[in-house]
Short mmCIF file of C-alpha atoms in Angstrom, two decimals:
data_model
loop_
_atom_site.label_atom_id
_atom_site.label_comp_id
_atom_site.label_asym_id
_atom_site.label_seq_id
_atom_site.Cartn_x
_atom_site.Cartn_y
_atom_site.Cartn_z
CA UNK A 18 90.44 117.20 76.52
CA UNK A 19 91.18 113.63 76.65
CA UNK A 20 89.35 111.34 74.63
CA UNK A 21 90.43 107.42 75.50
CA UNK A 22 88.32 104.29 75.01
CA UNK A 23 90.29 101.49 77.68
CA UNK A 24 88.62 98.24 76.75
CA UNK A 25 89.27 94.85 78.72
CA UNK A 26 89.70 92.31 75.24
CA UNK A 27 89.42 93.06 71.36
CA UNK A 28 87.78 90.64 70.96
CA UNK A 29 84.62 88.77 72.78
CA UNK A 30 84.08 84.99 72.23
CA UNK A 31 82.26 83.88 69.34
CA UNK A 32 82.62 87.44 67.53
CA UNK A 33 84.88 88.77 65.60
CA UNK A 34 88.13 91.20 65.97
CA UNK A 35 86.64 94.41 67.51
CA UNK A 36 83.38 93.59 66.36
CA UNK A 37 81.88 93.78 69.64
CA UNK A 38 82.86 97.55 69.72
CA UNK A 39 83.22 98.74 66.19
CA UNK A 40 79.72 100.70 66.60
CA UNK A 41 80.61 102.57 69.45
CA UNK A 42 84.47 102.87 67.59
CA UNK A 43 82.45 104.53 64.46
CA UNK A 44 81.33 107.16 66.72
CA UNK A 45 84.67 108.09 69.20
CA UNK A 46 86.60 107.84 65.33
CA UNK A 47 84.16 109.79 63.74
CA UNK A 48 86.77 113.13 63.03
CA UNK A 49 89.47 110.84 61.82
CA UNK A 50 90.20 109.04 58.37
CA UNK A 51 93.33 107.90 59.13
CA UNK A 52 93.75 105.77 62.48
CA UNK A 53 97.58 105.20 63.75
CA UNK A 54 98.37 102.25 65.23
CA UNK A 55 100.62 100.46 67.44
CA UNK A 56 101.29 96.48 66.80
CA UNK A 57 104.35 96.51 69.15
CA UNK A 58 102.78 93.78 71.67
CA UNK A 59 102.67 91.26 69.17
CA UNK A 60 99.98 89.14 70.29
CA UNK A 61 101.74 85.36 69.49
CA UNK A 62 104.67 86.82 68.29
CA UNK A 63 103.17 87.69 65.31
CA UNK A 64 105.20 90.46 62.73
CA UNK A 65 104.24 94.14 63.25
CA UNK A 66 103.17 93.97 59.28
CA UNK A 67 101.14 90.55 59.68
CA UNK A 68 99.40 92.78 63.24
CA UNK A 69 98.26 95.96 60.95
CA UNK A 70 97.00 94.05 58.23
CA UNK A 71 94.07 92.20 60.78
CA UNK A 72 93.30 95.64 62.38
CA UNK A 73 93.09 97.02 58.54
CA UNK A 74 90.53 94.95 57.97
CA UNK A 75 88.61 95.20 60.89
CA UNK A 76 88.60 98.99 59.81
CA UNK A 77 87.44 99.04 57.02
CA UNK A 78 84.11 97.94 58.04
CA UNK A 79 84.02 101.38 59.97
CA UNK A 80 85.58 103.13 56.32
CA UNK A 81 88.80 103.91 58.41
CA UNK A 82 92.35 103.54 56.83
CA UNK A 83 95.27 102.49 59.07
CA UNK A 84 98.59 103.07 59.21
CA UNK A 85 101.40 100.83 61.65
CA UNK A 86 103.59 103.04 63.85
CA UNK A 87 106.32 100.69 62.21
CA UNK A 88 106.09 102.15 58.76
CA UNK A 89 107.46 105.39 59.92
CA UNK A 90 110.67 106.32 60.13
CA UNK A 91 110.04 108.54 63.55
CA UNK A 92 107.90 107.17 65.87
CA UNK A 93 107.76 110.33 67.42
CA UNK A 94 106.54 112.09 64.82
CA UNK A 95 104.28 109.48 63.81
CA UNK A 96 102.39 110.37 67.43
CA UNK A 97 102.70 113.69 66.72
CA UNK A 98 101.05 113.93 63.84
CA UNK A 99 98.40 111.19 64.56
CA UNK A 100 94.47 112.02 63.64
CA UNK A 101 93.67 108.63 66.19
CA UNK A 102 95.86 106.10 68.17
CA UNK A 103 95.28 102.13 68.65
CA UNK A 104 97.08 99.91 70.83
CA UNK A 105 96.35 96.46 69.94
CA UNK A 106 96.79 93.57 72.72
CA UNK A 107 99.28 90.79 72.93
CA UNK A 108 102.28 91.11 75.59
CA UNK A 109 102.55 93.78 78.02
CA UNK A 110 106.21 93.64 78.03
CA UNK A 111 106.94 93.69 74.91
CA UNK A 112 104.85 96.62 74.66
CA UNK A 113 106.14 98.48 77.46
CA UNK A 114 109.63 97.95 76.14
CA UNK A 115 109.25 99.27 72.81
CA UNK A 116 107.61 102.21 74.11
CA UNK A 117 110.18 103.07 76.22
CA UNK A 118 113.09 102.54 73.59
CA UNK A 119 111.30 104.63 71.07
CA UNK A 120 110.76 107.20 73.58
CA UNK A 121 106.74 107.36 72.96
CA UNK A 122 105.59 107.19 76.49
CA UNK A 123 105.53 111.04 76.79
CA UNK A 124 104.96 111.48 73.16
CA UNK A 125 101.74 109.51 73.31
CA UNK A 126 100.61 111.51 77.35
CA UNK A 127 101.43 115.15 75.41
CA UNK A 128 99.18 114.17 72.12
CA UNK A 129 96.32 112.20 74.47
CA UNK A 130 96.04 115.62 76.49
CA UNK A 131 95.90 117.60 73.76
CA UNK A 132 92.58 115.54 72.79
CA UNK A 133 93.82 112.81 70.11
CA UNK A 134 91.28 110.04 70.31
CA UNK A 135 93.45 107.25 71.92
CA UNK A 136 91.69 103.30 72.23
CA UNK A 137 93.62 100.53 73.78
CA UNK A 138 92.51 96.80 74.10
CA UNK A 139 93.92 94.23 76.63
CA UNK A 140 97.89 95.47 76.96
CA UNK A 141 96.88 98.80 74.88
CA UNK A 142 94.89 99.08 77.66
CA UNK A 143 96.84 97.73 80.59
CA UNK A 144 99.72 100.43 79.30
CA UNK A 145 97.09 103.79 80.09
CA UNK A 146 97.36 102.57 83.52
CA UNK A 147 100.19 104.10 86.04
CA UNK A 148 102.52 100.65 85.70
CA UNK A 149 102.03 97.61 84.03
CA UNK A 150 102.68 96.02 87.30
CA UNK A 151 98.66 94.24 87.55
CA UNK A 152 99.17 92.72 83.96
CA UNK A 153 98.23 89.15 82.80
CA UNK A 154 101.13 88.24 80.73
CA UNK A 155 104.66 86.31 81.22
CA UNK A 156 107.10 88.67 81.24
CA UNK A 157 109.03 87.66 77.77
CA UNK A 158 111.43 90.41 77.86
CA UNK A 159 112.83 92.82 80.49
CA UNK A 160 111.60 96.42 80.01
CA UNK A 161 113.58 99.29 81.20
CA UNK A 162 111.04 100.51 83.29
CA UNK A 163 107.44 98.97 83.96
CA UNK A 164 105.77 102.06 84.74
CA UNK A 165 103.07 103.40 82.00
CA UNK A 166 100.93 105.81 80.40
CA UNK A 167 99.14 107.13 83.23
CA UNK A 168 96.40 107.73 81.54
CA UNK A 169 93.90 107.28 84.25
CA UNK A 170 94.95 107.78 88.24
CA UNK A 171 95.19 103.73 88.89
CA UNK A 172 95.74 100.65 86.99
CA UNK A 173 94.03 98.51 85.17
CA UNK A 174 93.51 94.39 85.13
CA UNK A 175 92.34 93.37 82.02
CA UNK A 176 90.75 90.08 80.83
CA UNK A 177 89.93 90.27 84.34
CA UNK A 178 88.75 86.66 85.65
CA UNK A 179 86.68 85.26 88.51
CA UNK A 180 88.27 82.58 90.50
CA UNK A 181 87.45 78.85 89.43
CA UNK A 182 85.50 77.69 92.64
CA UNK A 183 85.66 73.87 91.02
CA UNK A 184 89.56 74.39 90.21
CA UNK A 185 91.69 72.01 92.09
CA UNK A 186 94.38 73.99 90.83
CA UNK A 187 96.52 75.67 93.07
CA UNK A 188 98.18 78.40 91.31
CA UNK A 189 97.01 82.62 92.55
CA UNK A 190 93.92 83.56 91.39
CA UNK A 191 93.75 86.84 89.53
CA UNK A 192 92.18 88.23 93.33
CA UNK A 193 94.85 86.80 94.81
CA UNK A 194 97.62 88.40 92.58
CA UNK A 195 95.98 91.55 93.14
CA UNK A 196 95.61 91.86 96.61
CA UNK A 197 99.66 91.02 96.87
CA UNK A 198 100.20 93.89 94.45
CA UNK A 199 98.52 96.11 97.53
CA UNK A 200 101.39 94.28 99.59
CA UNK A 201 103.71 96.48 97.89
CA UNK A 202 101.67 99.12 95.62
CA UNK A 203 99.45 101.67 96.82
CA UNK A 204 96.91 102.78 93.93
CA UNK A 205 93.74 100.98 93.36
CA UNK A 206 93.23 98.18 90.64
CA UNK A 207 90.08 98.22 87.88
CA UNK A 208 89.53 95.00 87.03
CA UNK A 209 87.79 94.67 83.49
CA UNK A 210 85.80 92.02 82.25
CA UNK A 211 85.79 90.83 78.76
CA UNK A 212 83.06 93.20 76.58
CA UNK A 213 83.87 96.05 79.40
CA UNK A 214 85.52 99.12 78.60
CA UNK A 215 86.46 102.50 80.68
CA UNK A 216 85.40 106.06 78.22
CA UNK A 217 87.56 108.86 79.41
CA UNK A 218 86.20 112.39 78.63
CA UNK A 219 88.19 114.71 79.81
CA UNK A 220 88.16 114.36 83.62
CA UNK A 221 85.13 112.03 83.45
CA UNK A 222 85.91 107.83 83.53
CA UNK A 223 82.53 105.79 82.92
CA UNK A 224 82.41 101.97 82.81
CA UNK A 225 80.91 100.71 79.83
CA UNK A 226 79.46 97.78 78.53
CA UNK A 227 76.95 94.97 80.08
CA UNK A 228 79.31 93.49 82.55
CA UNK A 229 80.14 94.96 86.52
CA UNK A 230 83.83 96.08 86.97
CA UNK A 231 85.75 94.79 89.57
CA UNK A 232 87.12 97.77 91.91
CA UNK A 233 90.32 96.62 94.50
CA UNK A 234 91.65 99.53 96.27
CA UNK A 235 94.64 99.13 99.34
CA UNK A 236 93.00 98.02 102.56
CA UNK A 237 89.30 97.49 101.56
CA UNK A 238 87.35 94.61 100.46
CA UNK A 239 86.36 94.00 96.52
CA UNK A 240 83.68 96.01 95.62
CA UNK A 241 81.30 95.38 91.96
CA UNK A 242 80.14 98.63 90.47
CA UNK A 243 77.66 98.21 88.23
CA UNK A 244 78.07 99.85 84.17
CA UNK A 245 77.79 103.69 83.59
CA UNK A 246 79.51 104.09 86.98
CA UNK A 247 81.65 107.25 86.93
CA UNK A 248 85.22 106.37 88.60
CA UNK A 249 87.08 109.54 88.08
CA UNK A 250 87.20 109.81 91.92
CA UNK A 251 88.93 106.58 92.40
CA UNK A 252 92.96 107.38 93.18
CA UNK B 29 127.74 67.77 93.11
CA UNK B 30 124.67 69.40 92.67
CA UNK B 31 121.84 68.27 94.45
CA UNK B 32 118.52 70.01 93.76
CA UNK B 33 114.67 69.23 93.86
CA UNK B 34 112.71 71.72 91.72
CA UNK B 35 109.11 70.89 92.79
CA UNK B 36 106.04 72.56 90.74
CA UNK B 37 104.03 73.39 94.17
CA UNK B 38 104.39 73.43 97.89
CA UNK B 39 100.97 71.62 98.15
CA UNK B 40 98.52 69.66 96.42
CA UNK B 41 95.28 70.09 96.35
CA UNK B 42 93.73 68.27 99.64
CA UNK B 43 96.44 68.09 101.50
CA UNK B 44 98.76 69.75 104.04
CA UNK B 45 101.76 71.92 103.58
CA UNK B 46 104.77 69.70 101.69
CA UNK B 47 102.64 66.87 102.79
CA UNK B 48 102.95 64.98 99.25
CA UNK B 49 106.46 65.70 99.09
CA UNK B 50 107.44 65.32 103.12
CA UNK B 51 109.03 61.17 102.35
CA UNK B 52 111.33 62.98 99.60
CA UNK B 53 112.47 65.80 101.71
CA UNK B 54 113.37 63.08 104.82
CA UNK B 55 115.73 61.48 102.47
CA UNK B 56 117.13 64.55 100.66
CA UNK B 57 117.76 66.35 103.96
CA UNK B 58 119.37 63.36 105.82
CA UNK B 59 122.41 64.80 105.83
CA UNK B 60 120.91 68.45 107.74
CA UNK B 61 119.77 69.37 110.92
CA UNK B 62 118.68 73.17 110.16
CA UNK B 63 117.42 74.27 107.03
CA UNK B 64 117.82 77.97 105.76
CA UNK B 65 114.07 79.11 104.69
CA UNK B 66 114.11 82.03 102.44
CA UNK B 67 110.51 83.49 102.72
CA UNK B 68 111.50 86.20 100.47
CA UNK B 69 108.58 85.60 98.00
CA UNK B 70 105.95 86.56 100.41
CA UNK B 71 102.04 84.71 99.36
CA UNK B 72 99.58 86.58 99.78
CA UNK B 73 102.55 89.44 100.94
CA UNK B 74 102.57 87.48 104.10
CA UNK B 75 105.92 88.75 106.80
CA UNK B 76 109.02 86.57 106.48
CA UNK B 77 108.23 85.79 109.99
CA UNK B 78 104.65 84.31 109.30
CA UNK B 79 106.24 82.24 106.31
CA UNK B 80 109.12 80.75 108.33
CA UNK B 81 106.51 79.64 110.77
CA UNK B 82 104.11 77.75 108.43
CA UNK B 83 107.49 76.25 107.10
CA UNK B 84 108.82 75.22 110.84
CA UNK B 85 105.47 73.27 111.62
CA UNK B 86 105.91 71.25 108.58
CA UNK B 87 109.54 70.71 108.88
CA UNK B 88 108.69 69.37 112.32
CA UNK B 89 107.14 66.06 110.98
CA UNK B 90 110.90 65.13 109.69
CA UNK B 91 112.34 66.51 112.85
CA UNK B 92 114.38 69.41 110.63
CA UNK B 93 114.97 72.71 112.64
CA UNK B 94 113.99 75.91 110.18
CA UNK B 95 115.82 79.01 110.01
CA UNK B 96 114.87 82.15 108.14
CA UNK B 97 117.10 83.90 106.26
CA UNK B 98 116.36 87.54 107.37
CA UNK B 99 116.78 85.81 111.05
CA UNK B 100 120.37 86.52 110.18
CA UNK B 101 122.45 90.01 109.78
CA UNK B 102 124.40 88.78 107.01
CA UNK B 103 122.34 86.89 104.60
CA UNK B 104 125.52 86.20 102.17
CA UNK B 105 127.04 84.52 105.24
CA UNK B 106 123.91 83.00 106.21
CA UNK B 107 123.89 80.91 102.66
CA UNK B 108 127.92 80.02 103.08
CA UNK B 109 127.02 78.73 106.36
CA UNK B 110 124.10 76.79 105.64
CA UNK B 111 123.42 72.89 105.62
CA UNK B 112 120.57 73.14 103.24
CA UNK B 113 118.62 75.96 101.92
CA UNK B 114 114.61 75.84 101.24
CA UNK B 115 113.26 79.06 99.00
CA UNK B 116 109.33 78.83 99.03
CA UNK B 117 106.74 80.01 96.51
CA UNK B 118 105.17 83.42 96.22
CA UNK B 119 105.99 86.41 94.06
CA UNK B 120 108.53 85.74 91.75
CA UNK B 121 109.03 89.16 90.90
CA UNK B 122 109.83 89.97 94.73
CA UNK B 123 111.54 87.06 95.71
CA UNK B 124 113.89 88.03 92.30
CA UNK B 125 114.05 91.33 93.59
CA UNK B 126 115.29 90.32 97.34
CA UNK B 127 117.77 87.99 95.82
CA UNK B 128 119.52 90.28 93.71
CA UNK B 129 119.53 93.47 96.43
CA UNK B 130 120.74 91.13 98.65
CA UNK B 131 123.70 89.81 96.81
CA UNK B 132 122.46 86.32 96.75
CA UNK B 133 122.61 84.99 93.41
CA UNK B 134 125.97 84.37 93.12
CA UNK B 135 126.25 83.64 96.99
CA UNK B 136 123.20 80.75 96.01
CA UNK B 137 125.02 79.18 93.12
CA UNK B 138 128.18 79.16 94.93
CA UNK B 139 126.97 76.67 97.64
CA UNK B 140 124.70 74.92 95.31
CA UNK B 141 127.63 74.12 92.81
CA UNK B 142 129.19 72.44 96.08
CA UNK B 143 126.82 70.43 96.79
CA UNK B 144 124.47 72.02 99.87
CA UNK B 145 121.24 70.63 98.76
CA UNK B 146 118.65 73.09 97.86
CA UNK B 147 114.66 72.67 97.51
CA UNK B 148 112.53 75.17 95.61
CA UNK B 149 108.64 75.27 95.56
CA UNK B 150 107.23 77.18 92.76
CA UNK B 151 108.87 80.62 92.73
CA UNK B 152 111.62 79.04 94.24
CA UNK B 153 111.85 76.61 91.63
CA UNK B 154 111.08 78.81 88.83
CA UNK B 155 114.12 80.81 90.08
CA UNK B 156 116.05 77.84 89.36
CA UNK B 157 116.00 77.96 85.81
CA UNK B 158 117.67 80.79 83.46
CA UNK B 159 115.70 83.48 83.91
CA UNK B 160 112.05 83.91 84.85
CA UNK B 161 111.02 85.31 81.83
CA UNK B 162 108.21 82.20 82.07
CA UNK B 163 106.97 83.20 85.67
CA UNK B 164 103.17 83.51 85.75
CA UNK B 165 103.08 85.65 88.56
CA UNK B 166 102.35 89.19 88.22
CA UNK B 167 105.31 91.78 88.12
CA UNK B 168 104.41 93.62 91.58
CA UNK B 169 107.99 95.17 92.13
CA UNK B 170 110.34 95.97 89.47
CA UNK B 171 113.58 93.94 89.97
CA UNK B 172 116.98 94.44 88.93
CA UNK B 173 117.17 92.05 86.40
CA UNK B 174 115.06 89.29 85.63
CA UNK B 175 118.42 86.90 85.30
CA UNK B 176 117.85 83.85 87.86
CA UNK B 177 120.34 81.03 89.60
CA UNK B 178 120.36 79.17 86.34
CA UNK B 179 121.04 75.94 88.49
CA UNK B 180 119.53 74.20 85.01
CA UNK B 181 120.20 75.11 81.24
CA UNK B 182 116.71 76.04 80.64
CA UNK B 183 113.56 77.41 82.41
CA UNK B 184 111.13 76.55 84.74
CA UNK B 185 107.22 76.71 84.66
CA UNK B 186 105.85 75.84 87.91
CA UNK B 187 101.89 75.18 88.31
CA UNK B 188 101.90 74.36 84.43
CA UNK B 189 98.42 74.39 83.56
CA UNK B 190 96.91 72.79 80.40
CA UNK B 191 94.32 74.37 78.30
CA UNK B 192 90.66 74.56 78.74
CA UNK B 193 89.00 73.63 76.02
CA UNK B 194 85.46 74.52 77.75
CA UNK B 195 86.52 78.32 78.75
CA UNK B 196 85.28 81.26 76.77
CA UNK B 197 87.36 83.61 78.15
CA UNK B 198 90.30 85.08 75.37
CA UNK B 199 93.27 85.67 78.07
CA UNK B 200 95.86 83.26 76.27
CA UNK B 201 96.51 80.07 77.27
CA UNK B 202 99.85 79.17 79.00
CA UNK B 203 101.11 76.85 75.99
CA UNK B 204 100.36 80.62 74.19
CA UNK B 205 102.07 82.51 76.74
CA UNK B 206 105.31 80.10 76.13
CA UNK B 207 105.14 79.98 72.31
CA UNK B 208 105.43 84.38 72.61
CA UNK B 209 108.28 83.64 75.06
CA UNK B 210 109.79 81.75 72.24
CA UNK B 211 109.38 84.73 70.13
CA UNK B 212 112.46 86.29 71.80
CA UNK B 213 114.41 83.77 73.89
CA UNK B 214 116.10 80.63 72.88
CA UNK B 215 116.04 78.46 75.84
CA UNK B 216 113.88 75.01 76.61
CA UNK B 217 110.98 75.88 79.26
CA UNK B 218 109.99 72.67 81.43
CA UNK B 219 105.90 72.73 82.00
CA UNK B 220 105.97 70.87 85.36
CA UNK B 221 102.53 70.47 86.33
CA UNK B 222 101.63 70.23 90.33
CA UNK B 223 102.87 67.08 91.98
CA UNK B 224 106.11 67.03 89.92
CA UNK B 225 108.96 67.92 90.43
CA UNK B 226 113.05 67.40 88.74
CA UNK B 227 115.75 66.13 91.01
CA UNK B 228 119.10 66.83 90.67
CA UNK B 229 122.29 64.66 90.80
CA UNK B 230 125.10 66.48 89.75
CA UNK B 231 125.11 66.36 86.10
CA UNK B 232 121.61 64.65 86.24
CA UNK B 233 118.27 65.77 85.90
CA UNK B 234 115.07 63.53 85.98
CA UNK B 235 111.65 64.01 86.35
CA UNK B 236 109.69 62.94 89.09
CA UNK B 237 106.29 62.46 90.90
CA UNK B 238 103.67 60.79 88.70
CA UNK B 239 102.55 63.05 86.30
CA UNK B 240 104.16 63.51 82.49
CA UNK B 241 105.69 67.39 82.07
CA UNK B 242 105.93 69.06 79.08
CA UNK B 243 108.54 70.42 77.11
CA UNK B 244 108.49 73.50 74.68
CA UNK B 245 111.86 74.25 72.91
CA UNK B 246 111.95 76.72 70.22
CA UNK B 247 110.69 75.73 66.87
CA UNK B 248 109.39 72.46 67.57
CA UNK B 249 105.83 71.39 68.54
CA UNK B 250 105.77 71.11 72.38
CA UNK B 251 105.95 67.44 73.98
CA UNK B 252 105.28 65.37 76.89
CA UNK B 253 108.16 63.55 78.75
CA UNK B 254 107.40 61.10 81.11
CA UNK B 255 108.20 60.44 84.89
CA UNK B 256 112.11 59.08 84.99
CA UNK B 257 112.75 60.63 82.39
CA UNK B 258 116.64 62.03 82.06
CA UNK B 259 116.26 65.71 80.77
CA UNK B 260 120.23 66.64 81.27
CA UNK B 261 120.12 66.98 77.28
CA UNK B 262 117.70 69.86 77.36
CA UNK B 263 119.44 73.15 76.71
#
């Protein structure tokens, strides 16, 4: 049964790393010492090492060890044998890429089916989407392939992010970006506000938090739905 | 000789369509009677038709005849054959993705290198520079390559934005977003903010329009270049 925790951010202004979420973490960890996780976005270009060692210690408060996918010699196996997964935030693309080359995209579907507790933030979350095509970020390096996880039946817009009406800018807005993605995609779009999060149980998807998700599905108008909402028939 | 404007934006905010730009374009197009549109990059997934319209009413007010590029059979002839070539803003992920199924890269630089003058606007701008690795739109189609006309040594990032220091939400900044870029490519990225734009003289490349720009090259703290400026070092 899967068991998957999709949250919009890590972490919410004027808190710190996770802390927003770490009581609600204690509980979907709570059959796990040992959490595995993946540092491959590399929020800043920081090193894989330098990644870990924050999430360590945001773990600890929660008495959980942690262990980067990196300091493994199989990646595979590191899945495989995983008690819990993490995929931190910090470039899409870089994410998606590594995934690929290390051949974990259907290493990490088999184990998350198979009920390993799997939590993503911001592009650990845009990745259990069906492509990374509604991300945020500049695309720093060329994946070979941008589809994803497909964890859940649509895709997911983290950070997601009203449109300035004062902005005299005149770049997209994130609405905007999303309605051309229906130009040329058909699935619908969950777009997750900072301190929101999607809990997967099995075939059930509930919206979490304080905060109303954003719902944009291929020829309809925006729609808000409001937190405990179940979306599992949204496809 | 080369002979280029990169401009940041189509249209600042309050005014028309090219409006702010419109004096420039009379002068750089003196030379052409039809200009080549490509509306490959599709706002708001718009048709090519609707696009080479909105582009034919403003090319009216300089008395310049417009031409889209999927008007024509043979889009590698239509380049060869053209007096001057316009690509407007949009998706730089499909506009990327047109370009490259349609043979038109090398077709583009070709005529470029020989001096048919060529205007970009945002995603045709940033596909001006090496790659657009430092696009900010969002990847909606998955394109061949993410290798651009490289008509400059470095990149291009249109609608630069600066950071604001009153926002609470965590989404990283586009100085951020530039610094991870950094991370894994070694090319200069020009931040030309809306209203600017770099014109192109054969081996000369200047900044123009009224506004500074700013430069990021790897390893060094980012900085702001003025208008006039000569920026045929950068590479």
């Amino acid at each position: 049964m899967k068991n998957i925790i999709i949250a919009s951010t890590s972490t919410i202004h004027g808190s710190g790393y996770l802390d927003y979420i770490l009581e609600e973490l204690n509980t979907f960890f709570k059959e796990a010492e040992t959490i595995l996780f993946i540092p491959y976005a590399r929020p800043g270009g920081i090193s894989h090492d330098e990644y870990t060692n924050i999430v360590k210690t945001a773990f600890t408060k929660i008495n959980k060890t942690v262990k980067g996918i990196h300091e493994f010699e199989n990646p595979v196996e590191a899945i495989a044998n995983a008690e819990a997964i993490f995929t931190g935030g910090g470039n899409t693309f870089v994410l998606t890429d590594m995934l690929h080359r290390n051949h974990l995209i259907e290493a990490i579907q088999n184990v998350v089916k198979n009920g390993t507790p799997y939590l993503g933030t911001s592009a650990g979350s845009n990745i259990c989407g069906l492509t990374i095509r509604t991300t945020n970020d500049m695309p720093i390096v060329y994946p070979p392939s941008f589809n994803a996880l497909a964890l859940v039946p649509f895709n997911i817009n983290p950070h997601y992010l009203d449109p300035d009406t004062n902005s005299k800018h005149m770049g997209e807005t994130r609405e905007t970006r999303i309605k051309e993605f229906h130009g040329f995609n058909p699935q619908p779009v969950v777009g997750l506000r900072e301190g929101s999060w999607l809990r997967v149980s099995g075939d059930s998807i509930v919206l979490k938090g304080h905060l109303t998700a954003r719902i944009f599905e291929k020829g309809k108008s925006p729609c808000e739905v409001e937190p405990e909402t179940e979306l599992n028939t949204l496809k």
